[in-house]
Amino acid sequence: MSLWARAQQLPQESLQKVRAIYVDHFPIEVRHCLATWIENRIWTQEPEEQQRFFVEELVQEIHTHAELMVSPEMFVTKMKLIEAAKQFRMHYSHAPHELYTFMRRCLALEMEVIQTAMGTPYIQPQTERKYSELITGLQTVRQKVNMASEEIRSLQANIESFSLQYHECLKNKGHINYLQQSGPMTNDRRELEACLRVQIEDMERKLNALVAQINQSQMELVDHMKENITNLRQLQSQVLDEELIKWKREQQLSGNGVPMQSNLNSIQEWCELLAELIWSTRQQVCNVGRINSKTIVELRQPHLAEMLDDMSKQVTSLLSTLVTSTFVIEKQPPQVMKTNTRFTATVRLLVGGQLNVHMTPPRVTVVIISEQQAQLLLKSDVSGGRGKQPQECGDILNNSGCMEYQPTCRQLSVSFRNMQLRKIKRAEKKGTESVMDEKLTLLFQSEFNVGGGELVFQVWTLSLPVVVIVHGNQEPHGWATVTWDNAFSPPGRVPFAVPDKVTWGQLAETLRIKFCSATGGDLSEDNLRFLAEKIFSSHVDRTSLPLTALELNNMSVSWTQFCKDALPDRNFTFWEWFYMVVKVTRDYLRTLWCDRLIMGFIQKKQAEEMLSKCPPGTFLLRFSDSELGGITIAWTGEGNEVFSLQPFTSRDLMLRSLADRILDLAQLQFLYPNVAKDDVFSKYYTKPENEMLKNGYVKPVLVTTLPPYMSASPAYAHSPDSHRNTPSVHSSYFSASTPAQTESSFMESELFEQIRAFDHEEFDDFDFYGGNAAMK
């Protein structure tokens, strides 16, 4: 957290002390609006030589922020900022170090107030320190670039002065020649010639000194520009190869639910500053080259033209890398993409505003290409050749758009809001590959003109890999491919290489994040061990799994175990089971899971062992092993016999919530281990509706009941499912006297039609929330 952000959280009394630090000649509005810039700019002590540009940079930054304040409510603040900039320039232009020192003292006093109020020392976070060092580096280069501009102006002035004196010297020499050739030498002529020779000697002495000074200035200037280019290369590498790559990786992981930490707007600010400095350096190199070409031969340094040409290539290469690397996909297209379904995406050029690219608005086109085409595209780009246009493998509607510049946020971007993939051309499959294993990508392409057409950059970028499906039943496997790729793709990979095996620890963390982001509730270590037992069940016996978490986390899990191999005695894979558990929890069980009312990940046998030791009526909720996306209720009956209710799926829970179903069943009394069910589930019960509908009818209610044999003694209870090793029961609806049936069959039943058609005026009162339809 920044220093100013901490200050704003202080109690009112301490906040007043902070306010008192800033007197009238440094308005608090400037501290607030430029908080990040001020702290980054002067966090580290700078030499006085570097401080001389502080006032101009501060004034420039103030005007930049003021220009963005276009709303009426910001008018007063805007006026105060403009007035402050005027005062700074008036009072401190001759002594910028005074303002710099004053600001450092203000920050130190702020820190003291915060430390006193918080009772702990303020320590700049590591990430902020890193960013502060980056900003400091950029500001240092900016100062050096400004110094180089001054050196160029001084060099040009010296060369112009040399040119005037040189021609004056030549003029005097010509005058002497004229005196010697125009007639006899009289005393006056001799005196004039002697005077001219003295002047010529003095001029030549000054010219020689000036030549030495110019030669030294030229070499120092070249060294300074080389140093600036080297520093810019290092800073650009830090921004592009570290921060931007980190942001792209975080964007990919966010597809699995990992929250993003990096801020693209901050990265844009750094890239814009880099673009400004690189462009200025390029102009300086060109200016020095132009000056050198126009000077007289005597002043030209050997090999200077070659050095300048080499520097020009280096700085142009830096600019090219910056422009092509900052063409990014701000909002990725969906990674599981269904044909004939609308989707969106947004691309952005981070340096577009700084380089005035929007003056000639570039057009961006989108095509979908295969993994093989993406590899060929990357290979041709690395080798430096343009190569031929990649072959499309699908037809996308509305795949072209013009980039627009938003001055308020200084962003050049284009949003594709109505794209649609009409058809797809599949590659040939090998072995057990399916269409859901095939990874494609969207290719965004454009062409940018910089410097009024002086430079032209052809740019492209690839989206994260996408899986194209044509039917909803392909979605789970499509998400398996995407989830594995997002989680385990190595940095700098060839598109779209991903390891075939990972450790259980890596996969467990991915599953935990996926579950947590979808449901809002985390997975415990016991939950993760249960998942490990399930995924390893076809290869390792549960009892032989390592006892320690460290050993378990180091075990290898393959792609086929994850989403190809069916679980033992099942016709679905581990991922399909987990995916449907996440889906039913997200859609219908989120609040119950977050309140820890669902045990969920527990073996059926283990649940029976736990419940058999509890009083009758004790129950727990667990995810079904046999039904995809199913949740079952296991409870203890009379004689400590444990029963399991047929699992409820999304279709069941859409008709009646799980909490209401638990309320319906009087046999369920205590949530394991011994919590009264109403104490924890009552807030989730649906309130009874006592009013009739506007059409005069009473709305029927579906109620969960157990079949008749369950009301008899446990000796008569038999499992209707001969394949189960413990008693399981179906649930029936509305009446205990009716046989077990599904909601759909009940809606078609004669009883339901009778309820719909009854005349409410013939009844004095009707209990439509109880377990039976009956007159009171």
mmCIF file of C-alpha atoms in Angstrom, residues 341-503:
data_model
loop_
_atom_site.group_PDB
_atom_site.id
_atom_site.type_symbol
_atom_site.label_atom_id
_atom_site.label_comp_id
_atom_site.label_asym_id
_atom_site.label_seq_id
_atom_site.Cartn_x
_atom_site.Cartn_y
_atom_site.Cartn_z
ATOM 1 C CA THR A 341 -22.496 -18.423 -30.499
ATOM 2 C CA ARG A 342 -21.646 -14.739 -30.030
ATOM 3 C CA PHE A 343 -18.384 -13.921 -28.245
ATOM 4 C CA THR A 344 -16.284 -10.855 -27.472
ATOM 5 C CA ALA A 345 -12.628 -9.806 -27.232
ATOM 6 C CA THR A 346 -10.648 -6.576 -26.760
ATOM 7 C CA VAL A 347 -7.149 -5.708 -27.993
ATOM 8 C CA ARG A 348 -5.107 -2.702 -26.923
ATOM 9 C CA LEU A 349 -1.893 -0.975 -27.954
ATOM 10 C CA LEU A 350 -0.256 0.255 -24.766
ATOM 11 C CA VAL A 351 1.878 2.910 -26.502
ATOM 12 C CA GLY A 352 -0.723 3.968 -29.062
ATOM 13 C CA GLY A 353 -1.565 7.274 -27.409
ATOM 14 C CA GLN A 354 2.058 8.221 -26.724
ATOM 15 C CA LEU A 355 3.130 7.601 -30.326
ATOM 16 C CA ASN A 356 -0.015 9.203 -31.795
ATOM 17 C CA VAL A 357 -0.863 6.027 -33.680
ATOM 18 C CA HIS A 358 -4.548 7.041 -33.517
ATOM 19 C CA MET A 359 -3.848 9.916 -35.913
ATOM 20 C CA THR A 360 -4.098 7.238 -38.608
ATOM 21 C CA PRO A 361 -6.545 4.810 -36.924
ATOM 22 C CA PRO A 362 -5.306 1.261 -37.513
ATOM 23 C CA ARG A 363 -7.676 -1.572 -38.397
ATOM 24 C CA VAL A 364 -7.448 -4.929 -36.602
ATOM 25 C CA THR A 365 -8.568 -8.228 -38.153
ATOM 26 C CA VAL A 366 -9.169 -11.549 -36.413
ATOM 27 C CA VAL A 367 -8.815 -15.064 -37.809
ATOM 28 C CA ILE A 368 -8.748 -18.474 -36.153
ATOM 29 C CA ILE A 369 -5.770 -20.717 -36.846
ATOM 30 C CA SER A 370 -4.575 -24.132 -35.750
ATOM 31 C CA GLU A 371 -1.818 -24.976 -33.323
ATOM 32 C CA GLN A 372 0.454 -25.940 -36.222
ATOM 33 C CA GLN A 373 -0.171 -22.608 -37.983
ATOM 34 C CA ALA A 374 0.636 -20.755 -34.734
ATOM 35 C CA GLN A 375 3.965 -22.599 -34.535
ATOM 36 C CA LEU A 376 4.825 -21.708 -38.140
ATOM 37 C CA LEU A 377 3.878 -18.065 -37.519
ATOM 38 C CA LEU A 378 6.119 -17.864 -34.464
ATOM 39 C CA LYS A 379 8.985 -19.575 -36.280
ATOM 40 C CA SER A 380 8.818 -17.171 -39.241
ATOM 41 C CA ASP A 381 8.689 -14.181 -36.870
ATOM 42 C CA VAL A 382 11.754 -15.362 -34.946
ATOM 43 C CA SER A 383 13.691 -15.911 -38.160
ATOM 44 C CA GLY A 384 12.857 -12.352 -39.223
ATOM 45 C CA GLY A 385 10.853 -13.252 -42.299
ATOM 46 C CA ARG A 386 7.268 -12.235 -42.864
ATOM 47 C CA GLY A 387 6.270 -15.579 -44.261
ATOM 48 C CA LYS A 388 2.946 -16.189 -45.937
ATOM 49 C CA GLN A 389 -0.418 -15.462 -44.349
ATOM 50 C CA PRO A 390 -1.440 -18.286 -41.943
ATOM 51 C CA GLN A 391 -4.148 -20.568 -43.254
ATOM 52 C CA GLU A 392 -7.452 -20.040 -41.470
ATOM 53 C CA CYS A 393 -9.296 -23.029 -40.078
ATOM 54 C CA GLY A 394 -12.636 -21.358 -39.513
ATOM 55 C CA ASP A 395 -14.962 -18.570 -40.560
ATOM 56 C CA ILE A 396 -15.504 -15.707 -38.067
ATOM 57 C CA LEU A 397 -18.233 -13.125 -38.573
ATOM 58 C CA ASN A 398 -17.628 -9.445 -37.625
ATOM 59 C CA ASN A 399 -13.883 -10.069 -37.397
ATOM 60 C CA SER A 400 -12.621 -6.586 -38.286
ATOM 61 C CA GLY A 401 -12.611 -3.355 -36.302
ATOM 62 C CA CYS A 402 -10.926 0.052 -36.154
ATOM 63 C CA MET A 403 -8.961 1.026 -33.050
ATOM 64 C CA GLU A 404 -10.264 4.068 -31.171
ATOM 65 C CA TYR A 405 -8.493 6.396 -28.754
ATOM 66 C CA GLN A 406 -10.149 7.288 -25.447
ATOM 67 C CA PRO A 407 -8.486 10.492 -24.191
ATOM 68 C CA THR A 408 -9.897 10.234 -20.647
ATOM 69 C CA CYS A 409 -8.096 6.958 -19.988
ATOM 70 C CA ARG A 410 -5.432 7.405 -22.707
ATOM 71 C CA GLN A 411 -6.160 4.006 -24.217
ATOM 72 C CA LEU A 412 -6.033 2.954 -27.861
ATOM 73 C CA SER A 413 -8.114 -0.206 -28.233
ATOM 74 C CA VAL A 414 -10.849 -1.963 -30.164
ATOM 75 C CA SER A 415 -13.573 -4.195 -28.738
ATOM 76 C CA PHE A 416 -15.082 -6.943 -30.876
ATOM 77 C CA ARG A 417 -18.569 -7.364 -29.411
ATOM 78 C CA ASN A 418 -20.359 -9.490 -31.964
ATOM 79 C CA MET A 419 -17.950 -12.068 -33.311
ATOM 80 C CA GLN A 420 -19.299 -15.494 -34.130
ATOM 81 C CA LEU A 421 -17.534 -18.646 -35.297
ATOM 82 C CA ARG A 422 -19.692 -20.023 -38.096
ATOM 83 C CA LYS A 423 -17.738 -23.113 -39.049
ATOM 84 C CA ILE A 424 -14.554 -24.917 -38.113
ATOM 85 C CA LYS A 425 -12.160 -27.114 -40.042
ATOM 86 C CA ARG A 426 -10.708 -29.860 -37.874
ATOM 87 C CA ALA A 427 -7.243 -31.373 -38.096
ATOM 88 C CA GLU A 428 -6.807 -35.112 -38.431
ATOM 89 C CA LYS A 429 -6.973 -36.913 -35.099
ATOM 90 C CA LYS A 430 -4.343 -39.355 -33.855
ATOM 91 C CA GLY A 431 -5.008 -42.325 -31.597
ATOM 92 C CA THR A 432 -7.450 -41.471 -28.816
ATOM 93 C CA GLU A 433 -7.512 -37.728 -29.573
ATOM 94 C CA SER A 434 -10.891 -36.043 -29.708
ATOM 95 C CA VAL A 435 -12.022 -32.667 -31.016
ATOM 96 C CA MET A 436 -11.948 -31.401 -27.410
ATOM 97 C CA ASP A 437 -8.183 -32.079 -27.274
ATOM 98 C CA GLU A 438 -7.537 -29.836 -30.265
ATOM 99 C CA LYS A 439 -6.228 -26.387 -29.339
ATOM 100 C CA LEU A 440 -6.781 -23.463 -31.686
ATOM 101 C CA THR A 441 -6.044 -19.747 -31.292
ATOM 102 C CA LEU A 442 -7.327 -16.411 -32.507
ATOM 103 C CA LEU A 443 -4.786 -14.336 -34.438
ATOM 104 C CA PHE A 444 -5.191 -10.539 -34.145
ATOM 105 C CA GLN A 445 -3.302 -8.550 -36.821
ATOM 106 C CA SER A 446 -2.793 -4.870 -37.607
ATOM 107 C CA GLU A 447 -0.388 -2.309 -39.074
ATOM 108 C CA PHE A 448 0.733 0.860 -37.267
ATOM 109 C CA ASN A 449 2.267 4.061 -38.661
ATOM 110 C CA VAL A 450 4.571 5.972 -36.317
ATOM 111 C CA GLY A 451 6.057 9.413 -36.832
ATOM 112 C CA GLY A 452 3.703 10.412 -39.627
ATOM 113 C CA GLY A 453 4.473 7.298 -41.646
ATOM 114 C CA GLU A 454 8.214 7.471 -40.976
ATOM 115 C CA LEU A 455 8.063 3.978 -39.499
ATOM 116 C CA VAL A 456 5.537 1.218 -40.271
ATOM 117 C CA PHE A 457 5.077 -1.757 -37.934
ATOM 118 C CA GLN A 458 3.164 -4.898 -38.840
ATOM 119 C CA VAL A 459 1.998 -6.432 -35.568
ATOM 120 C CA TRP A 460 0.140 -9.543 -34.437
ATOM 121 C CA THR A 461 -0.703 -11.357 -31.249
ATOM 122 C CA LEU A 462 -2.220 -14.731 -30.388
ATOM 123 C CA SER A 463 -5.021 -15.403 -27.947
ATOM 124 C CA LEU A 464 -4.812 -18.062 -25.285
ATOM 125 C CA PRO A 465 -5.581 -21.493 -26.741
ATOM 126 C CA VAL A 466 -9.268 -22.132 -27.375
ATOM 127 C CA VAL A 467 -11.227 -25.348 -27.748
ATOM 128 C CA VAL A 468 -14.117 -25.262 -30.214
ATOM 129 C CA ILE A 469 -17.205 -27.331 -29.437
ATOM 130 C CA VAL A 470 -20.474 -27.813 -31.312
ATOM 131 C CA HIS A 471 -22.585 -29.279 -28.494
ATOM 132 C CA GLY A 472 -22.957 -28.641 -24.780
ATOM 133 C CA ASN A 473 -22.022 -32.210 -23.852
ATOM 134 C CA GLN A 474 -18.495 -31.489 -25.161
ATOM 135 C CA GLU A 475 -18.040 -28.634 -22.704
ATOM 136 C CA PRO A 476 -16.596 -30.591 -19.724
ATOM 137 C CA HIS A 477 -13.774 -32.134 -21.757
ATOM 138 C CA GLY A 478 -13.137 -28.799 -23.459
ATOM 139 C CA TRP A 479 -12.655 -27.213 -20.041
ATOM 140 C CA ALA A 480 -10.320 -30.047 -19.069
ATOM 141 C CA THR A 481 -8.030 -29.165 -21.983
ATOM 142 C CA VAL A 482 -8.173 -25.453 -21.163
ATOM 143 C CA THR A 483 -7.684 -25.911 -17.407
ATOM 144 C CA TRP A 484 -4.634 -28.161 -17.867
ATOM 145 C CA ASP A 485 -3.108 -25.765 -20.415
ATOM 146 C CA ASN A 486 -3.722 -22.660 -18.298
ATOM 147 C CA ALA A 487 -2.247 -24.243 -15.193
ATOM 148 C CA PHE A 488 0.820 -26.010 -16.531
ATOM 149 C CA SER A 489 2.004 -24.277 -19.705
ATOM 150 C CA PRO A 490 5.729 -23.437 -19.307
ATOM 151 C CA PRO A 491 6.981 -19.880 -19.970
ATOM 152 C CA GLY A 492 8.183 -19.166 -23.494
ATOM 153 C CA ARG A 493 6.703 -22.384 -24.811
ATOM 154 C CA VAL A 494 6.141 -23.351 -28.428
ATOM 155 C CA PRO A 495 2.373 -23.072 -29.027
ATOM 156 C CA PHE A 496 0.823 -24.901 -27.265
ATOM 157 C CA ALA A 497 3.221 -27.342 -25.633
ATOM 158 C CA VAL A 498 2.199 -28.552 -22.186
ATOM 159 C CA PRO A 499 3.581 -31.371 -19.995
ATOM 160 C CA ASP A 500 1.823 -34.728 -20.102
ATOM 161 C CA LYS A 501 2.475 -35.305 -16.389
ATOM 162 C CA VAL A 502 2.485 -33.028 -13.348
ATOM 163 C CA THR A 503 2.715 -33.612 -9.620
#
